PDB file of C-alpha atoms in Angstrom:
ATOM      1  CA  UNK A 298      54.734 -19.393   8.653  1.00  0.00           C
ATOM      2  CA  UNK A 299      51.354 -17.703   9.079  1.00  0.00           C
ATOM      3  CA  UNK A 300      51.696 -14.009   9.791  1.00  0.00           C
ATOM      4  CA  UNK A 301      55.431 -13.797   9.095  1.00  0.00           C
ATOM      5  CA  UNK A 302      56.277 -10.329   7.728  1.00  0.00           C
ATOM      6  CA  UNK A 303      59.625  -9.325   6.242  1.00  0.00           C
ATOM      7  CA  UNK A 304      58.783  -6.013   4.569  1.00  0.00           C
ATOM      8  CA  UNK A 305      56.494  -3.010   5.164  1.00  0.00           C
ATOM      9  CA  UNK A 306      55.175  -0.403   2.725  1.00  0.00           C
ATOM     10  CA  UNK A 307      53.445   2.758   4.026  1.00  0.00           C
ATOM     11  CA  UNK A 308      51.539   4.969   1.587  1.00  0.00           C
ATOM     12  CA  UNK A 309      50.723   8.591   2.441  1.00  0.00           C
ATOM     13  CA  UNK A 310      48.573  10.587  -0.008  1.00  0.00           C
ATOM     14  CA  UNK A 311      48.951  14.358   0.250  1.00  0.00           C
ATOM     15  CA  UNK A 312      47.302  17.313  -1.427  1.00  0.00           C
ATOM     16  CA  UNK A 313      48.581  20.745  -0.425  1.00  0.00           C
ATOM     17  CA  UNK A 314      49.840  19.681   3.008  1.00  0.00           C
ATOM     18  CA  UNK A 315      52.988  21.807   3.228  1.00  0.00           C
ATOM     19  CA  UNK A 316      52.201  22.912   6.784  1.00  0.00           C
ATOM     20  CA  UNK A 317      51.331  19.543   8.352  1.00  0.00           C
ATOM     21  CA  UNK A 318      53.384  17.135   6.250  1.00  0.00           C
ATOM     22  CA  UNK A 319      56.682  17.560   8.171  1.00  0.00           C
ATOM     23  CA  UNK A 320      55.015  16.453  11.420  1.00  0.00           C
ATOM     24  CA  UNK A 321      53.417  13.488   9.664  1.00  0.00           C
ATOM     25  CA  UNK A 322      56.728  12.299   8.231  1.00  0.00           C
ATOM     26  CA  UNK A 323      58.609  12.848  11.489  1.00  0.00           C
ATOM     27  CA  UNK A 324      56.061  10.715  13.345  1.00  0.00           C
ATOM     28  CA  UNK A 325      56.349   7.983  10.718  1.00  0.00           C
ATOM     29  CA  UNK A 326      60.119   8.067  11.035  1.00  0.00           C
ATOM     30  CA  UNK A 327      59.809   7.388  14.766  1.00  0.00           C
ATOM     31  CA  UNK A 328      57.418   4.494  14.084  1.00  0.00           C
ATOM     32  CA  UNK A 329      59.733   3.024  11.450  1.00  0.00           C
ATOM     33  CA  UNK A 330      62.654   3.107  13.904  1.00  0.00           C
ATOM     34  CA  UNK A 331      60.810   0.554  16.089  1.00  0.00           C
ATOM     35  CA  UNK A 332      60.872  -2.145  13.385  1.00  0.00           C
ATOM     36  CA  UNK A 333      63.545  -4.661  12.478  1.00  0.00           C
ATOM     37  CA  UNK A 334      62.351  -5.184   8.885  1.00  0.00           C
ATOM     38  CA  UNK A 335      62.797  -2.903   5.846  1.00  0.00           C
ATOM     39  CA  UNK A 336      60.167  -0.165   5.513  1.00  0.00           C
ATOM     40  CA  UNK A 337      59.383   1.957   2.472  1.00  0.00           C
ATOM     41  CA  UNK A 338      57.408   5.148   3.084  1.00  0.00           C
ATOM     42  CA  UNK A 339      55.777   6.167  -0.196  1.00  0.00           C
ATOM     43  CA  UNK A 340      54.475   9.726  -0.338  1.00  0.00           C
ATOM     44  CA  UNK A 341      51.974  10.449  -3.108  1.00  0.00           C
ATOM     45  CA  UNK A 342      51.720  14.155  -3.932  1.00  0.00           C
ATOM     46  CA  UNK A 343      48.367  14.533  -5.653  1.00  0.00           C
ATOM     47  CA  UNK A 344      47.922  17.714  -7.716  1.00  0.00           C
ATOM     48  CA  UNK A 345      49.772  19.810  -5.129  1.00  0.00           C
ATOM     49  CA  UNK A 346      50.048  23.514  -5.852  1.00  0.00           C
ATOM     50  CA  UNK A 347      51.808  24.504  -2.616  1.00  0.00           C
ATOM     51  CA  UNK A 348      55.301  23.749  -1.336  1.00  0.00           C
ATOM     52  CA  UNK A 349      54.632  20.161  -0.211  1.00  0.00           C
ATOM     53  CA  UNK A 350      57.399  18.787  -2.426  1.00  0.00           C
ATOM     54  CA  UNK A 351      59.960  21.120  -0.839  1.00  0.00           C
ATOM     55  CA  UNK A 352      59.522  19.732   2.686  1.00  0.00           C
ATOM     56  CA  UNK A 353      60.291  16.139   1.666  1.00  0.00           C
ATOM     57  CA  UNK A 354      63.834  14.782   1.908  1.00  0.00           C
ATOM     58  CA  UNK A 355      63.878  11.267   3.344  1.00  0.00           C
ATOM     59  CA  UNK A 356      61.014   9.332   1.701  1.00  0.00           C
ATOM     60  CA  UNK A 357      60.085   8.117  -1.765  1.00  0.00           C
ATOM     61  CA  UNK A 358      57.887  10.603  -3.677  1.00  0.00           C
ATOM     62  CA  UNK A 359      55.401   9.890  -6.441  1.00  0.00           C
ATOM     63  CA  UNK A 360      53.710  12.864  -8.119  1.00  0.00           C
ATOM     64  CA  UNK A 361      50.259  12.326  -9.617  1.00  0.00           C
ATOM     65  CA  UNK A 362      47.329  14.456 -10.788  1.00  0.00           C
ATOM     66  CA  UNK A 363      44.387  12.334  -9.682  1.00  0.00           C
ATOM     67  CA  UNK A 364      42.641  14.843  -7.377  1.00  0.00           C
ATOM     68  CA  UNK A 365      41.157  11.744  -5.766  1.00  0.00           C
ATOM     69  CA  UNK A 366      42.299  10.190  -2.479  1.00  0.00           C
ATOM     70  CA  UNK A 367      41.300   6.647  -3.410  1.00  0.00           C
ATOM     71  CA  UNK A 368      43.185   6.840  -6.687  1.00  0.00           C
ATOM     72  CA  UNK A 369      46.197   8.400  -4.945  1.00  0.00           C
ATOM     73  CA  UNK A 370      46.383   5.590  -2.375  1.00  0.00           C
ATOM     74  CA  UNK A 371      46.003   3.042  -5.168  1.00  0.00           C
ATOM     75  CA  UNK A 372      48.793   4.616  -7.227  1.00  0.00           C
ATOM     76  CA  UNK A 373      51.048   4.602  -4.178  1.00  0.00           C
ATOM     77  CA  UNK A 374      50.669   0.880  -3.575  1.00  0.00           C
ATOM     78  CA  UNK A 375      50.992   0.088  -7.276  1.00  0.00           C
ATOM     79  CA  UNK A 376      54.220   2.069  -7.419  1.00  0.00           C
ATOM     80  CA  UNK A 377      55.819   0.850  -4.189  1.00  0.00           C
ATOM     81  CA  UNK A 378      54.393  -2.606  -3.662  1.00  0.00           C
ATOM     82  CA  UNK A 379      53.321  -4.125  -6.967  1.00  0.00           C
ATOM     83  CA  UNK A 380      55.589  -7.157  -6.480  1.00  0.00           C
ATOM     84  CA  UNK A 381      54.720  -7.700  -2.803  1.00  0.00           C
ATOM     85  CA  UNK A 382      53.185 -10.888  -1.418  1.00  0.00           C
ATOM     86  CA  UNK A 383      51.893 -12.417   1.825  1.00  0.00           C
ATOM     87  CA  UNK A 384      55.143 -11.567   3.637  1.00  0.00           C
ATOM     88  CA  UNK A 385      54.618  -7.841   3.047  1.00  0.00           C
ATOM     89  CA  UNK A 386      52.499  -5.612   5.269  1.00  0.00           C
ATOM     90  CA  UNK A 387      50.821  -2.548   3.775  1.00  0.00           C
ATOM     91  CA  UNK A 388      49.789   0.471   5.861  1.00  0.00           C
ATOM     92  CA  UNK A 389      48.374   3.874   5.054  1.00  0.00           C
ATOM     93  CA  UNK A 390      47.850   7.146   6.859  1.00  0.00           C
ATOM     94  CA  UNK A 391      47.050  10.768   5.966  1.00  0.00           C
ATOM     95  CA  UNK A 392      49.361  13.738   5.560  1.00  0.00           C
ATOM     96  CA  UNK A 393      47.516  15.788   8.205  1.00  0.00           C
ATOM     97  CA  UNK A 394      47.929  13.020  10.792  1.00  0.00           C
ATOM     98  CA  UNK A 395      50.635  11.880  13.195  1.00  0.00           C
ATOM     99  CA  UNK A 396      50.996   8.183  13.999  1.00  0.00           C
ATOM    100  CA  UNK A 397      52.023   6.992  17.451  1.00  0.00           C
ATOM    101  CA  UNK A 398      55.497   5.533  17.787  1.00  0.00           C
ATOM    102  CA  UNK A 399      54.076   2.006  18.166  1.00  0.00           C
ATOM    103  CA  UNK A 400      51.735   2.404  15.169  1.00  0.00           C
ATOM    104  CA  UNK A 401      53.631   0.015  12.904  1.00  0.00           C
ATOM    105  CA  UNK A 402      55.039  -2.375  15.508  1.00  0.00           C
ATOM    106  CA  UNK A 403      51.557  -2.951  16.915  1.00  0.00           C
ATOM    107  CA  UNK A 404      50.214  -3.702  13.435  1.00  0.00           C
ATOM    108  CA  UNK A 405      52.903  -6.307  12.855  1.00  0.00           C
ATOM    109  CA  UNK A 406      51.993  -8.002  16.123  1.00  0.00           C
ATOM    110  CA  UNK A 407      48.434  -8.391  14.834  1.00  0.00           C
ATOM    111  CA  UNK A 408      49.787  -9.671  11.517  1.00  0.00           C
ATOM    112  CA  UNK A 409      51.851 -12.304  13.323  1.00  0.00           C
ATOM    113  CA  UNK A 410      48.686 -13.430  15.093  1.00  0.00           C
ATOM    114  CA  UNK A 411      47.035 -14.095  11.731  1.00  0.00           C
ATOM    115  CA  UNK A 412      45.029 -10.919  11.118  1.00  0.00           C
ATOM    116  CA  UNK A 413      44.935  -9.713   7.519  1.00  0.00           C
ATOM    117  CA  UNK A 414      43.446  -6.277   8.300  1.00  0.00           C
ATOM    118  CA  UNK A 415      44.111  -3.874  11.185  1.00  0.00           C
ATOM    119  CA  UNK A 416      41.720  -0.971  11.751  1.00  0.00           C
ATOM    120  CA  UNK A 417      43.117   1.615  14.144  1.00  0.00           C
ATOM    121  CA  UNK A 418      41.652   4.623  15.909  1.00  0.00           C
ATOM    122  CA  UNK A 419      41.877   8.390  15.469  1.00  0.00           C
ATOM    123  CA  UNK A 420      42.108  11.163  18.050  1.00  0.00           C
ATOM    124  CA  UNK A 421      41.737  14.852  17.237  1.00  0.00           C
ATOM    125  CA  UNK A 422      44.866  16.951  17.811  1.00  0.00           C
ATOM    126  CA  UNK A 423      43.254  20.338  18.391  1.00  0.00           C
ATOM    127  CA  UNK A 424      39.651  21.484  18.388  1.00  0.00           C
ATOM    128  CA  UNK A 425      40.241  25.050  17.196  1.00  0.00           C
ATOM    129  CA  UNK A 426      37.235  26.301  15.253  1.00  0.00           C
ATOM    130  CA  UNK A 427      34.821  23.805  16.815  1.00  0.00           C
ATOM    131  CA  UNK A 428      32.602  24.264  19.852  1.00  0.00           C
ATOM    132  CA  UNK A 429      33.049  22.364  23.107  1.00  0.00           C
ATOM    133  CA  UNK A 430      29.685  20.717  22.426  1.00  0.00           C
ATOM    134  CA  UNK A 431      30.913  19.397  19.048  1.00  0.00           C
ATOM    135  CA  UNK A 432      33.929  17.887  20.794  1.00  0.00           C
ATOM    136  CA  UNK A 433      31.750  16.220  23.450  1.00  0.00           C
ATOM    137  CA  UNK A 434      29.383  14.820  20.825  1.00  0.00           C
ATOM    138  CA  UNK A 435      32.252  13.415  18.773  1.00  0.00           C
ATOM    139  CA  UNK A 436      34.033  11.828  21.722  1.00  0.00           C
ATOM    140  CA  UNK A 437      30.826  10.326  23.106  1.00  0.00           C
ATOM    141  CA  UNK A 438      29.917   8.759  19.750  1.00  0.00           C
ATOM    142  CA  UNK A 439      33.462   7.581  19.123  1.00  0.00           C
ATOM    143  CA  UNK A 440      33.688   5.747  22.437  1.00  0.00           C
ATOM    144  CA  UNK A 441      30.516   3.775  21.666  1.00  0.00           C
ATOM    145  CA  UNK A 442      31.709   0.291  20.692  1.00  0.00           C
ATOM    146  CA  UNK A 443      29.915  -2.664  19.170  1.00  0.00           C
ATOM    147  CA  UNK A 444      30.265  -6.271  20.344  1.00  0.00           C
ATOM    148  CA  UNK A 445      33.166  -6.993  17.946  1.00  0.00           C
ATOM    149  CA  UNK A 446      35.217  -3.873  18.657  1.00  0.00           C
ATOM    150  CA  UNK A 447      35.340  -0.150  18.022  1.00  0.00           C
ATOM    151  CA  UNK A 448      34.063  -0.481  14.422  1.00  0.00           C
ATOM    152  CA  UNK A 449      35.782   2.658  13.045  1.00  0.00           C
ATOM    153  CA  UNK A 450      37.483   2.655   9.657  1.00  0.00           C
ATOM    154  CA  UNK A 451      39.974   5.419   8.879  1.00  0.00           C
ATOM    155  CA  UNK A 452      42.345   5.699   5.959  1.00  0.00           C
ATOM    156  CA  UNK A 453      44.637   7.466   8.429  1.00  0.00           C
ATOM    157  CA  UNK A 454      44.984   4.349  10.605  1.00  0.00           C
ATOM    158  CA  UNK A 455      44.738   1.276   8.422  1.00  0.00           C
ATOM    159  CA  UNK A 456      46.924  -1.727   7.657  1.00  0.00           C
ATOM    160  CA  UNK A 457      46.513  -4.953   5.675  1.00  0.00           C
ATOM    161  CA  UNK A 458      48.517  -7.834   4.276  1.00  0.00           C
ATOM    162  CA  UNK A 459      49.629  -7.277   0.697  1.00  0.00           C
ATOM    163  CA  UNK A 460      48.168 -10.484  -0.748  1.00  0.00           C
ATOM    164  CA  UNK A 461      44.778  -9.775   0.843  1.00  0.00           C
ATOM    165  CA  UNK A 462      44.882  -6.276  -0.663  1.00  0.00           C
ATOM    166  CA  UNK A 463      45.772  -7.430  -4.177  1.00  0.00           C
ATOM    167  CA  UNK A 464      43.297 -10.285  -3.923  1.00  0.00           C
ATOM    168  CA  UNK A 465      40.327  -7.890  -3.967  1.00  0.00           C
ATOM    169  CA  UNK A 466      41.776  -5.422  -6.460  1.00  0.00           C
ATOM    170  CA  UNK A 467      43.047  -2.729  -4.076  1.00  0.00           C
ATOM    171  CA  UNK A 468      41.678   0.751  -3.466  1.00  0.00           C
ATOM    172  CA  UNK A 469      39.051   2.049  -5.837  1.00  0.00           C
ATOM    173  CA  UNK A 470      39.236   5.565  -7.247  1.00  0.00           C
ATOM    174  CA  UNK A 471      36.717   7.024  -4.795  1.00  0.00           C
ATOM    175  CA  UNK A 472      36.908  10.664  -3.718  1.00  0.00           C
ATOM    176  CA  UNK A 473      35.708   9.681  -0.254  1.00  0.00           C
ATOM    177  CA  UNK A 474      34.941   6.444   1.624  1.00  0.00           C
ATOM    178  CA  UNK A 475      37.714   4.543  -0.141  1.00  0.00           C
ATOM    179  CA  UNK A 476      38.851   3.132   3.217  1.00  0.00           C
ATOM    180  CA  UNK A 477      35.430   1.713   4.124  1.00  0.00           C
ATOM    181  CA  UNK A 478      34.925   0.341   0.603  1.00  0.00           C
ATOM    182  CA  UNK A 479      38.278  -1.458   0.692  1.00  0.00           C
ATOM    183  CA  UNK A 480      37.750  -3.095   4.075  1.00  0.00           C
ATOM    184  CA  UNK A 481      34.173  -4.150   3.297  1.00  0.00           C
ATOM    185  CA  UNK A 482      35.439  -5.966   0.203  1.00  0.00           C
ATOM    186  CA  UNK A 483      38.337  -7.540   2.115  1.00  0.00           C
ATOM    187  CA  UNK A 484      35.999  -8.841   4.815  1.00  0.00           C
ATOM    188  CA  UNK A 485      33.613 -10.184   2.171  1.00  0.00           C
ATOM    189  CA  UNK A 486      36.598 -12.087   0.790  1.00  0.00           C
ATOM    190  CA  UNK A 487      37.202 -13.735   4.168  1.00  0.00           C
ATOM    191  CA  UNK A 488      39.884 -11.485   5.668  1.00  0.00           C
ATOM    192  CA  UNK A 489      40.178 -11.450   9.452  1.00  0.00           C
ATOM    193  CA  UNK A 490      40.124  -7.962  10.988  1.00  0.00           C
ATOM    194  CA  UNK A 491      41.548  -6.620  14.252  1.00  0.00           C
ATOM    195  CA  UNK A 492      39.726  -3.589  15.663  1.00  0.00           C
ATOM    196  CA  UNK A 493      42.923  -2.285  17.233  1.00  0.00           C
ATOM    197  CA  UNK A 494      42.661   0.311  19.973  1.00  0.00           C
ATOM    198  CA  UNK A 495      46.450   0.358  20.312  1.00  0.00           C
ATOM    199  CA  UNK A 496      46.979   1.472  16.688  1.00  0.00           C
ATOM    200  CA  UNK A 497      46.347   5.188  16.958  1.00  0.00           C
ATOM    201  CA  UNK A 498      46.923   8.455  15.150  1.00  0.00           C
ATOM    202  CA  UNK A 499      46.132  12.059  15.948  1.00  0.00           C
ATOM    203  CA  UNK A 500      44.646  14.120  13.142  1.00  0.00           C
ATOM    204  CA  UNK A 501      43.605  17.668  12.390  1.00  0.00           C
ATOM    205  CA  UNK A 502      40.113  18.970  13.094  1.00  0.00           C
ATOM    206  CA  UNK A 503      40.083  21.471  10.248  1.00  0.00           C
ATOM    207  CA  UNK A 504      36.668  22.544   9.020  1.00  0.00           C
ATOM    208  CA  UNK A 505      37.504  22.222   5.325  1.00  0.00           C
ATOM    209  CA  UNK A 506      38.924  18.852   4.383  1.00  0.00           C
ATOM    210  CA  UNK A 507      40.387  17.533   1.136  1.00  0.00           C
ATOM    211  CA  UNK A 508      37.796  14.761   0.601  1.00  0.00           C
ATOM    212  CA  UNK A 509      34.070  15.470   0.220  1.00  0.00           C
ATOM    213  CA  UNK A 510      32.002  13.898   2.995  1.00  0.00           C
ATOM    214  CA  UNK A 511      35.192  13.012   4.856  1.00  0.00           C
ATOM    215  CA  UNK A 512      36.307  13.614   8.448  1.00  0.00           C
ATOM    216  CA  UNK A 513      36.034  17.413   8.262  1.00  0.00           C
ATOM    217  CA  UNK A 514      32.477  17.149   6.952  1.00  0.00           C
ATOM    218  CA  UNK A 515      31.613  14.719   9.759  1.00  0.00           C
ATOM    219  CA  UNK A 516      32.778  17.257  12.362  1.00  0.00           C
ATOM    220  CA  UNK A 517      30.861  20.072  10.676  1.00  0.00           C
ATOM    221  CA  UNK A 518      27.730  17.927  10.688  1.00  0.00           C
ATOM    222  CA  UNK A 519      28.095  17.317  14.406  1.00  0.00           C
ATOM    223  CA  UNK A 520      28.266  21.079  14.857  1.00  0.00           C
ATOM    224  CA  UNK A 521      25.086  21.563  12.840  1.00  0.00           C
ATOM    225  CA  UNK A 522      23.355  18.888  14.916  1.00  0.00           C
ATOM    226  CA  UNK A 523      24.161  20.547  18.228  1.00  0.00           C
ATOM    227  CA  UNK A 524      21.091  21.298  20.342  1.00  0.00           C
ATOM    228  CA  UNK A 525      20.276  24.991  20.241  1.00  0.00           C
ATOM    229  CA  UNK A 526      19.835  26.945  23.443  1.00  0.00           C
ATOM    230  CA  UNK A 527      16.436  28.571  23.869  1.00  0.00           C
ATOM    231  CA  UNK A 528      16.621  32.182  25.094  1.00  0.00           C
TER     232      UNK A 528
END
C-alpha cells in the first residue's frame, strides 16, 4: 500500500547542547506519544565537551567525533535505520529545537498521502540579543511564499521516506546546508515534497550557532542589513 508506514526513526545531532537538549527530548517524547507505530529516537552526540551525555536517559545515543552536522545526521541514520525500507519514515530535528506535539503524526499523514519528503517550518522561541527590526525583517521574509508552498528547508523540521533517502545516498558530510543539499537531490530523483505548514518546531535565536552559515548566521546577517537611522 502506497504510503503505509510501520516504523519511524528520528535522528537528532547535538554538539554541546546540555542546556537545551532536555527540552528538545521532552518535546519529542510528546510527539512520539501521538503515534501508534514504533519510534526510535537516535541522538548523535558529536564531539561534545559539555555535559550533554549526562542529561540523556530515555533515547538511543551514538557518540561520534565528526564536528560536522551533515556527517552526524548521516551517522545517525546509518546506525539506527540501515535496514529500513519504504515502510519506514525518517525524520530529523536539532538539539536546540522543540517540535510541536503533532510534528510526527502530521508527517505520517503526508506519507500516507504519497509524499516522500515533508519540509516543515521553524519559529523562533525567543529573540534575546536581536533587535526588534531584525525580528520584523525575519518574519516578513519568512511569510513570503512561492506558488508551490513556503519553500523553506530546515534540518530541524524535515522528514522523508527511508527508501527515498537511501536511494540518493543520504546526507553528505557538509558542515552547513546539508538539509538543502539532501532535498535538492531527492527532488531531482523524482521525490514528491509537501511544504507542510502544520509541521513546526520552535528553535533558538542564538547569535553563535554550531554550523557555519547556518540559522544563527542568517539572523546576524539580517541584523547587519537593518536600515540605519540618520541623526
